[in-house]
């Protein structure tokens, strides 16, 4: 968990997800890094230090699944577990130049210890280098489990069969303007337009458009959900490990969030759930008109290490501003439960990977696999390897 508060903690049971990894013959090599309690868009912590980007060791690998993305990008493993509560699969995938699919809400079970993580915002899956591996792993882990609170629509055929399947002509909305108001790096914007033109050349209908919803209510609700969950997790860990929640065991930003969580009431949580329900309805209506939404994955390219980590003694609002340049395009689809994928389709002038995000309607991971496969053939990335890679060591 990237935290001194959890140091030495051992889970009492395997998650169903881990069991399914083992059942299909996956070999677990070890544990990768994460920022403290998976809260940041960079993987740096007091406990484990900085996880560096294999494309440039001075830059962040993204977060919170930065250790997984860096390991896959560097060729250490073909697939690594990752989770996504606000962009934590897609952000490191974009920073490190790998594939990051966040499944639909409920696609991958969170059992047996929880029904839904982070009030349903967090989804579990993997990062990988190929669409084939992404599809194969989704087939392996996306089956319902006993006691799940609901079972979502199941695929019409195995996801592996969607690799290389025709996409048909799609209605695709695209935007380079973040609904959060964050500025977008000009290179990222140019490349989104490049991919939009390529989609048009493929025969799809393209239109500049983005979802409309109550941004203030959405932001407030997300804050309540994240802060309440982190506060509860800290209390549970403190009890299990026999440690106090203090500066010796939590980083400054995390501790401030914990203190803020003490003021959240049950009524606040209920209001937040109602606000996110309205957000889902608005965004769901948007996907009645369009098959896909095309955006940058992040609003900025990877920043230097020691920039947006949680070990900073700064006002919480200032820290959130630094983080928001990475989750500006991702967090909405945690709130709405829609599937979204980051693909390493482009590169910056400095040779850094640029992640392009595609979002589909609820339960339509099959469409994302077909689209990803089409782009893997048109703009292949298999030979794009970072300077730090097992092939070069």
CSV table of N, CA and C in Angstrom, one decimal, residues 132-249:
chain,number,residue,atom,x,y,z
A,132,UNK,N,-4.0,-8.3,-27.5
A,132,UNK,CA,-4.2,-9.8,-27.3
A,132,UNK,C,-4.2,-10.1,-25.8
A,133,UNK,N,-3.1,-9.7,-25.1
A,133,UNK,CA,-2.9,-10.0,-23.7
A,133,UNK,C,-4.0,-9.3,-22.9
A,134,UNK,N,-4.4,-8.1,-23.2
A,134,UNK,CA,-5.4,-7.4,-22.5
A,134,UNK,C,-6.7,-8.2,-22.6
A,135,UNK,N,-7.1,-8.6,-23.9
A,135,UNK,CA,-8.3,-9.4,-24.1
A,135,UNK,C,-8.3,-10.7,-23.3
A,136,UNK,N,-7.1,-11.4,-23.4
A,136,UNK,CA,-7.0,-12.7,-22.7
A,136,UNK,C,-7.2,-12.6,-21.2
A,137,UNK,N,-6.6,-11.6,-20.6
A,137,UNK,CA,-6.7,-11.4,-19.2
A,137,UNK,C,-8.1,-11.0,-18.8
A,138,UNK,N,-8.8,-10.2,-19.7
A,138,UNK,CA,-10.2,-9.9,-19.4
A,138,UNK,C,-11.1,-11.1,-19.4
A,139,UNK,N,-10.8,-12.0,-20.4
A,139,UNK,CA,-11.6,-13.3,-20.4
A,139,UNK,C,-11.3,-14.0,-19.1
A,140,UNK,N,-10.1,-14.0,-18.6
A,140,UNK,CA,-9.7,-14.8,-17.4
A,140,UNK,C,-10.3,-14.3,-16.1
A,141,UNK,N,-10.5,-13.0,-16.0
A,141,UNK,CA,-10.8,-12.4,-14.7
A,141,UNK,C,-12.2,-11.8,-14.6
A,142,UNK,N,-13.0,-11.7,-15.7
A,142,UNK,CA,-14.2,-10.9,-15.6
A,142,UNK,C,-15.5,-11.7,-15.4
A,143,UNK,N,-15.3,-12.9,-14.8
A,143,UNK,CA,-16.5,-13.7,-14.5
A,143,UNK,C,-17.1,-13.3,-13.1
A,144,UNK,N,-18.4,-13.3,-13.0
A,144,UNK,CA,-19.0,-13.0,-11.7
A,144,UNK,C,-18.6,-14.0,-10.6
A,145,UNK,N,-18.7,-13.5,-9.4
A,145,UNK,CA,-18.3,-14.4,-8.3
A,145,UNK,C,-19.4,-14.5,-7.3
A,146,UNK,N,-19.5,-15.5,-6.5
A,146,UNK,CA,-20.6,-15.7,-5.5
A,146,UNK,C,-20.7,-14.5,-4.6
A,147,UNK,N,-21.9,-13.9,-4.4
A,147,UNK,CA,-22.1,-12.8,-3.5
A,147,UNK,C,-21.8,-11.5,-4.1
A,148,UNK,N,-21.5,-11.4,-5.4
A,148,UNK,CA,-21.3,-10.0,-6.0
A,148,UNK,C,-22.7,-9.3,-5.9
A,149,UNK,N,-22.6,-8.0,-5.7
A,149,UNK,CA,-23.9,-7.2,-5.5
A,149,UNK,C,-24.7,-7.2,-6.7
A,150,UNK,N,-24.1,-7.3,-7.9
A,150,UNK,CA,-24.9,-7.3,-9.2
A,150,UNK,C,-24.0,-8.0,-10.2
A,151,UNK,N,-24.6,-8.4,-11.3
A,151,UNK,CA,-23.9,-9.0,-12.4
A,151,UNK,C,-24.2,-8.2,-13.6
A,152,UNK,N,-23.2,-7.6,-14.3
A,152,UNK,CA,-23.4,-6.7,-15.4
A,152,UNK,C,-23.6,-7.6,-16.7
A,153,UNK,N,-24.0,-6.9,-17.8
A,153,UNK,CA,-24.1,-7.6,-19.0
A,153,UNK,C,-22.9,-8.3,-19.4
A,154,UNK,N,-23.0,-9.6,-19.8
A,154,UNK,CA,-21.9,-10.4,-20.2
A,154,UNK,C,-21.5,-10.3,-21.7
A,155,UNK,N,-20.3,-10.5,-22.1
A,155,UNK,CA,-19.9,-10.4,-23.5
A,155,UNK,C,-20.6,-11.5,-24.3
A,156,UNK,N,-20.8,-11.1,-25.6
A,156,UNK,CA,-21.5,-12.1,-26.5
A,156,UNK,C,-20.6,-13.2,-26.9
A,157,UNK,N,-19.3,-13.0,-26.8
A,157,UNK,CA,-18.3,-14.0,-27.2
A,157,UNK,C,-17.0,-13.6,-26.4
A,158,UNK,N,-16.1,-14.5,-26.3
A,158,UNK,CA,-14.8,-14.2,-25.6
A,158,UNK,C,-14.1,-13.0,-26.1
A,159,UNK,N,-13.5,-12.2,-25.3
A,159,UNK,CA,-12.9,-10.9,-25.7
A,159,UNK,C,-11.8,-11.2,-26.7
A,160,UNK,N,-11.1,-12.4,-26.6
A,160,UNK,CA,-10.0,-12.7,-27.5
A,160,UNK,C,-10.5,-12.8,-28.9
A,161,UNK,N,-11.8,-13.1,-29.1
A,161,UNK,CA,-12.4,-13.2,-30.5
A,161,UNK,C,-12.7,-11.8,-31.0
A,162,UNK,N,-12.6,-10.8,-30.2
A,162,UNK,CA,-12.8,-9.4,-30.6
A,162,UNK,C,-11.6,-8.8,-31.2
A,163,UNK,N,-10.4,-9.4,-30.9
A,163,UNK,CA,-9.1,-8.9,-31.5
A,163,UNK,C,-9.1,-9.2,-33.0
A,164,UNK,N,-9.0,-8.1,-33.7
A,164,UNK,CA,-9.0,-8.2,-35.2
A,164,UNK,C,-10.4,-8.2,-35.8
A,165,UNK,N,-11.5,-8.2,-35.0
A,165,UNK,CA,-12.8,-8.2,-35.5
A,165,UNK,C,-13.1,-6.8,-36.1
A,166,UNK,N,-14.0,-6.7,-37.1
A,166,UNK,CA,-14.3,-5.4,-37.7
A,166,UNK,C,-15.1,-4.5,-36.7
A,167,UNK,N,-14.8,-3.2,-36.7
A,167,UNK,CA,-15.4,-2.3,-35.8
A,167,UNK,C,-16.8,-1.8,-36.3
A,168,UNK,N,-17.0,-1.9,-37.6
A,168,UNK,CA,-18.1,-1.2,-38.2
A,168,UNK,C,-17.9,0.3,-38.2
A,169,UNK,N,-18.8,1.0,-38.8
A,169,UNK,CA,-18.7,2.5,-38.8
A,169,UNK,C,-19.3,3.1,-37.5
A,170,UNK,N,-18.4,3.9,-36.8
A,170,UNK,CA,-18.8,4.3,-35.4
A,170,UNK,C,-19.0,5.8,-35.4
A,171,UNK,N,-19.8,6.2,-34.5
A,171,UNK,CA,-20.0,7.7,-34.2
A,171,UNK,C,-19.1,8.0,-33.0
A,172,UNK,N,-18.1,8.9,-33.4
A,172,UNK,CA,-17.0,9.2,-32.4
A,172,UNK,C,-17.0,10.7,-32.1
A,173,UNK,N,-17.2,11.0,-30.8
A,173,UNK,CA,-17.0,12.4,-30.3
A,173,UNK,C,-15.6,12.5,-29.9
A,174,UNK,N,-15.0,13.7,-30.1
A,174,UNK,CA,-13.6,13.9,-29.7
A,174,UNK,C,-13.5,15.3,-29.1
A,175,UNK,N,-12.6,15.4,-28.1
A,175,UNK,CA,-12.3,16.7,-27.5
A,175,UNK,C,-10.9,16.8,-27.0
A,176,UNK,N,-10.3,18.0,-27.1
A,176,UNK,CA,-9.0,18.3,-26.4
A,176,UNK,C,-9.2,19.3,-25.3
A,177,UNK,N,-10.5,19.6,-25.0
A,177,UNK,CA,-10.8,20.5,-23.9
A,177,UNK,C,-11.2,19.7,-22.7
A,178,UNK,N,-10.5,19.9,-21.6
A,178,UNK,CA,-10.9,19.1,-20.4
A,178,UNK,C,-12.1,19.8,-19.7
A,179,UNK,N,-13.1,19.0,-19.3
A,179,UNK,CA,-14.3,19.5,-18.7
A,179,UNK,C,-13.9,20.0,-17.3
A,180,UNK,N,-12.7,19.7,-16.8
A,180,UNK,CA,-12.3,20.2,-15.4
A,180,UNK,C,-11.7,21.6,-15.5
A,181,UNK,N,-11.4,22.1,-16.7
A,181,UNK,CA,-10.8,23.4,-16.9
A,181,UNK,C,-9.3,23.4,-16.9
A,182,UNK,N,-8.7,22.2,-16.8
A,182,UNK,CA,-7.2,22.2,-16.8
A,182,UNK,C,-6.7,22.5,-18.2
A,183,UNK,N,-5.6,23.2,-18.3
A,183,UNK,CA,-5.0,23.4,-19.6
A,183,UNK,C,-4.4,22.1,-20.2
A,184,UNK,N,-4.5,21.9,-21.5
A,184,UNK,CA,-4.0,20.7,-22.1
A,184,UNK,C,-2.7,21.0,-22.9
A,185,UNK,N,-1.7,20.2,-22.7
A,185,UNK,CA,-0.5,20.4,-23.4
A,185,UNK,C,-0.7,20.4,-25.0
A,186,UNK,N,-0.1,21.3,-25.7
A,186,UNK,CA,-0.4,21.5,-27.1
A,186,UNK,C,0.0,20.2,-27.9
A,187,UNK,N,1.1,19.5,-27.5
A,187,UNK,CA,1.4,18.3,-28.3
A,187,UNK,C,0.4,17.2,-28.1
A,188,UNK,N,-0.2,17.1,-26.9
A,188,UNK,CA,-1.3,16.2,-26.7
A,188,UNK,C,-2.5,16.5,-27.6
A,189,UNK,N,-2.8,17.8,-27.6
A,189,UNK,CA,-4.0,18.2,-28.4
A,189,UNK,C,-3.8,17.9,-29.9
A,190,UNK,N,-2.6,18.2,-30.4
A,190,UNK,CA,-2.3,18.0,-31.8
A,190,UNK,C,-2.5,16.5,-32.1
A,191,UNK,N,-2.0,15.7,-31.2
A,191,UNK,CA,-2.1,14.2,-31.5
A,191,UNK,C,-3.5,13.7,-31.4
A,192,UNK,N,-4.3,14.2,-30.6
A,192,UNK,CA,-5.7,13.8,-30.5
A,192,UNK,C,-6.4,14.2,-31.9
A,193,UNK,N,-6.1,15.3,-32.4
A,193,UNK,CA,-6.7,15.7,-33.7
A,193,UNK,C,-6.1,14.8,-34.8
A,194,UNK,N,-4.9,14.4,-34.7
A,194,UNK,CA,-4.3,13.4,-35.6
A,194,UNK,C,-5.0,12.1,-35.6
A,195,UNK,N,-5.3,11.6,-34.4
A,195,UNK,CA,-6.0,10.3,-34.3
A,195,UNK,C,-7.5,10.5,-34.7
A,196,UNK,N,-8.1,11.6,-34.5
A,196,UNK,CA,-9.4,11.9,-35.0
A,196,UNK,C,-9.5,11.8,-36.5
A,197,UNK,N,-8.5,12.5,-37.2
A,197,UNK,CA,-8.5,12.4,-38.6
A,197,UNK,C,-8.3,11.0,-39.1
A,198,UNK,N,-7.5,10.2,-38.4
A,198,UNK,CA,-7.3,8.8,-38.8
A,198,UNK,C,-8.5,8.0,-38.6
A,199,UNK,N,-9.3,8.3,-37.6
A,199,UNK,CA,-10.6,7.6,-37.4
A,199,UNK,C,-11.5,8.0,-38.6
A,200,UNK,N,-11.5,9.2,-39.0
A,200,UNK,CA,-12.3,9.6,-40.1
A,200,UNK,C,-11.9,8.9,-41.4
A,201,UNK,N,-10.6,8.8,-41.6
A,201,UNK,CA,-10.0,8.0,-42.7
A,201,UNK,C,-10.5,6.6,-42.7
A,202,UNK,N,-10.7,6.0,-41.5
A,202,UNK,CA,-11.1,4.6,-41.4
A,202,UNK,C,-12.6,4.5,-41.7
A,203,UNK,N,-13.3,5.6,-41.9
A,203,UNK,CA,-14.7,5.5,-42.3
A,203,UNK,C,-15.7,5.9,-41.1
A,204,UNK,N,-15.2,6.3,-40.0
A,204,UNK,CA,-16.0,6.6,-38.9
A,204,UNK,C,-16.5,8.1,-39.0
A,205,UNK,N,-17.6,8.4,-38.3
A,205,UNK,CA,-18.2,9.7,-38.2
A,205,UNK,C,-17.6,10.4,-37.0
A,206,UNK,N,-17.0,11.5,-37.2
A,206,UNK,CA,-16.3,12.3,-36.1
A,206,UNK,C,-17.0,13.6,-35.9
A,207,UNK,N,-17.2,14.0,-34.6
A,207,UNK,CA,-17.7,15.3,-34.2
A,207,UNK,C,-17.1,15.8,-32.9
A,208,UNK,N,-16.7,17.1,-32.9
A,208,UNK,CA,-16.2,17.7,-31.7
A,208,UNK,C,-17.3,17.8,-30.7
A,209,UNK,N,-17.2,17.2,-29.6
A,209,UNK,CA,-18.2,17.2,-28.6
A,209,UNK,C,-17.7,16.6,-27.3
A,210,UNK,N,-18.2,17.0,-26.1
A,210,UNK,CA,-17.8,16.4,-24.8
A,210,UNK,C,-19.0,16.4,-23.9
A,211,UNK,N,-19.0,15.5,-22.9
A,211,UNK,CA,-20.2,15.4,-22.0
A,211,UNK,C,-20.4,16.7,-21.2
A,212,UNK,N,-21.6,17.0,-20.9
A,212,UNK,CA,-22.0,18.2,-20.1
A,212,UNK,C,-22.6,17.7,-18.8
A,213,UNK,N,-22.2,18.2,-17.7
A,213,UNK,CA,-22.7,17.8,-16.4
A,213,UNK,C,-22.4,18.9,-15.4
A,214,UNK,N,-22.9,18.7,-14.2
A,214,UNK,CA,-22.7,19.7,-13.1
A,214,UNK,C,-21.3,19.5,-12.5
A,215,UNK,N,-20.3,20.3,-12.9
A,215,UNK,CA,-18.9,20.0,-12.5
A,215,UNK,C,-18.7,20.2,-11.0
A,216,UNK,N,-19.3,21.3,-10.4
A,216,UNK,CA,-19.1,21.5,-9.0
A,216,UNK,C,-19.7,20.4,-8.1
A,217,UNK,N,-20.9,19.9,-8.5
A,217,UNK,CA,-21.4,18.8,-7.7
A,217,UNK,C,-20.6,17.5,-7.9
A,218,UNK,N,-20.1,17.3,-9.1
A,218,UNK,CA,-19.2,16.1,-9.3
A,218,UNK,C,-18.0,16.2,-8.5
A,219,UNK,N,-17.3,17.3,-8.6
A,219,UNK,CA,-16.0,17.5,-7.8
A,219,UNK,C,-16.2,17.3,-6.3
A,220,UNK,N,-17.3,17.9,-5.8
A,220,UNK,CA,-17.6,17.7,-4.4
A,220,UNK,C,-17.9,16.3,-4.0
A,221,UNK,N,-18.6,15.6,-4.8
A,221,UNK,CA,-18.9,14.2,-4.5
A,221,UNK,C,-17.7,13.3,-4.6
A,222,UNK,N,-16.9,13.5,-5.6
A,222,UNK,CA,-15.6,12.7,-5.7
A,222,UNK,C,-14.8,12.9,-4.5
A,223,UNK,N,-14.7,14.2,-4.0
A,223,UNK,CA,-13.9,14.5,-2.8
A,223,UNK,C,-14.4,13.7,-1.6
A,224,UNK,N,-15.7,13.7,-1.4
A,224,UNK,CA,-16.3,13.1,-0.3
A,224,UNK,C,-16.0,11.6,-0.3
A,225,UNK,N,-16.2,11.0,-1.5
A,225,UNK,CA,-15.9,9.5,-1.6
A,225,UNK,C,-14.5,9.1,-1.4
A,226,UNK,N,-13.6,9.9,-2.0
A,226,UNK,CA,-12.1,9.6,-1.8
A,226,UNK,C,-11.7,9.8,-0.4
A,227,UNK,N,-12.1,10.9,0.2
A,227,UNK,CA,-11.6,11.3,1.5
A,227,UNK,C,-12.2,10.3,2.6
A,228,UNK,N,-13.5,10.0,2.5
A,228,UNK,CA,-14.1,9.1,3.4
A,228,UNK,C,-13.5,7.7,3.4
A,229,UNK,N,-13.2,7.2,2.2
A,229,UNK,CA,-12.6,5.9,2.0
A,229,UNK,C,-11.2,5.8,2.6
A,230,UNK,N,-10.4,6.9,2.3
A,230,UNK,CA,-9.0,6.9,2.8
A,230,UNK,C,-9.0,7.0,4.3
A,231,UNK,N,-9.9,7.8,4.9
A,231,UNK,CA,-9.9,7.9,6.3
A,231,UNK,C,-10.3,6.6,7.0
A,232,UNK,N,-11.3,5.9,6.4
A,232,UNK,CA,-11.7,4.6,7.0
A,232,UNK,C,-10.5,3.6,6.9
A,233,UNK,N,-9.9,3.6,5.7
A,233,UNK,CA,-8.8,2.6,5.5
A,233,UNK,C,-7.6,2.9,6.5
A,234,UNK,N,-7.3,4.1,6.8
A,234,UNK,CA,-6.3,4.4,7.7
A,234,UNK,C,-6.7,3.9,9.1
A,235,UNK,N,-7.9,4.1,9.5
A,235,UNK,CA,-8.3,3.7,10.8
A,235,UNK,C,-8.2,2.1,10.9
A,236,UNK,N,-8.6,1.4,9.9
A,236,UNK,CA,-8.6,0.0,9.9
A,236,UNK,C,-7.2,-0.5,9.9
A,237,UNK,N,-6.3,0.1,9.2
A,237,UNK,CA,-4.9,-0.3,9.2
A,237,UNK,C,-4.2,0.0,10.5
A,238,UNK,N,-4.5,1.1,11.1
A,238,UNK,CA,-4.0,1.5,12.4
A,238,UNK,C,-4.4,0.5,13.5
A,239,UNK,N,-5.6,0.0,13.4
A,239,UNK,CA,-6.1,-1.0,14.4
A,239,UNK,C,-5.4,-2.3,14.1
A,240,UNK,N,-5.3,-2.8,12.9
A,240,UNK,CA,-4.7,-4.1,12.6
A,240,UNK,C,-3.2,-4.1,12.9
A,241,UNK,N,-2.5,-3.0,12.6
A,241,UNK,CA,-1.0,-2.9,12.8
A,241,UNK,C,-0.6,-2.4,14.2
A,242,UNK,N,-1.6,-1.9,14.9
A,242,UNK,CA,-1.2,-1.4,16.3
A,242,UNK,C,-0.3,-0.1,16.2
A,243,UNK,N,-0.6,0.7,15.2
A,243,UNK,CA,0.1,2.0,15.0
A,243,UNK,C,-0.8,3.2,15.0
A,244,UNK,N,-0.3,4.3,15.5
A,244,UNK,CA,-1.1,5.5,15.5
A,244,UNK,C,-1.1,6.2,14.1
A,245,UNK,N,-2.2,6.9,13.8
A,245,UNK,CA,-2.3,7.6,12.5
A,245,UNK,C,-1.6,9.0,12.8
A,246,UNK,N,-0.4,9.1,12.4
A,246,UNK,CA,0.4,10.3,12.7
A,246,UNK,C,1.5,10.6,11.7
A,247,UNK,N,2.3,11.6,11.9
A,247,UNK,CA,3.3,12.0,11.0
A,247,UNK,C,4.4,11.0,10.8
A,248,UNK,N,4.5,10.0,11.8
A,248,UNK,CA,5.5,9.0,11.7
A,248,UNK,C,5.1,7.9,10.7
A,249,UNK,N,3.8,7.8,10.4
A,249,UNK,CA,3.2,6.7,9.6
A,249,UNK,C,2.5,7.1,8.4
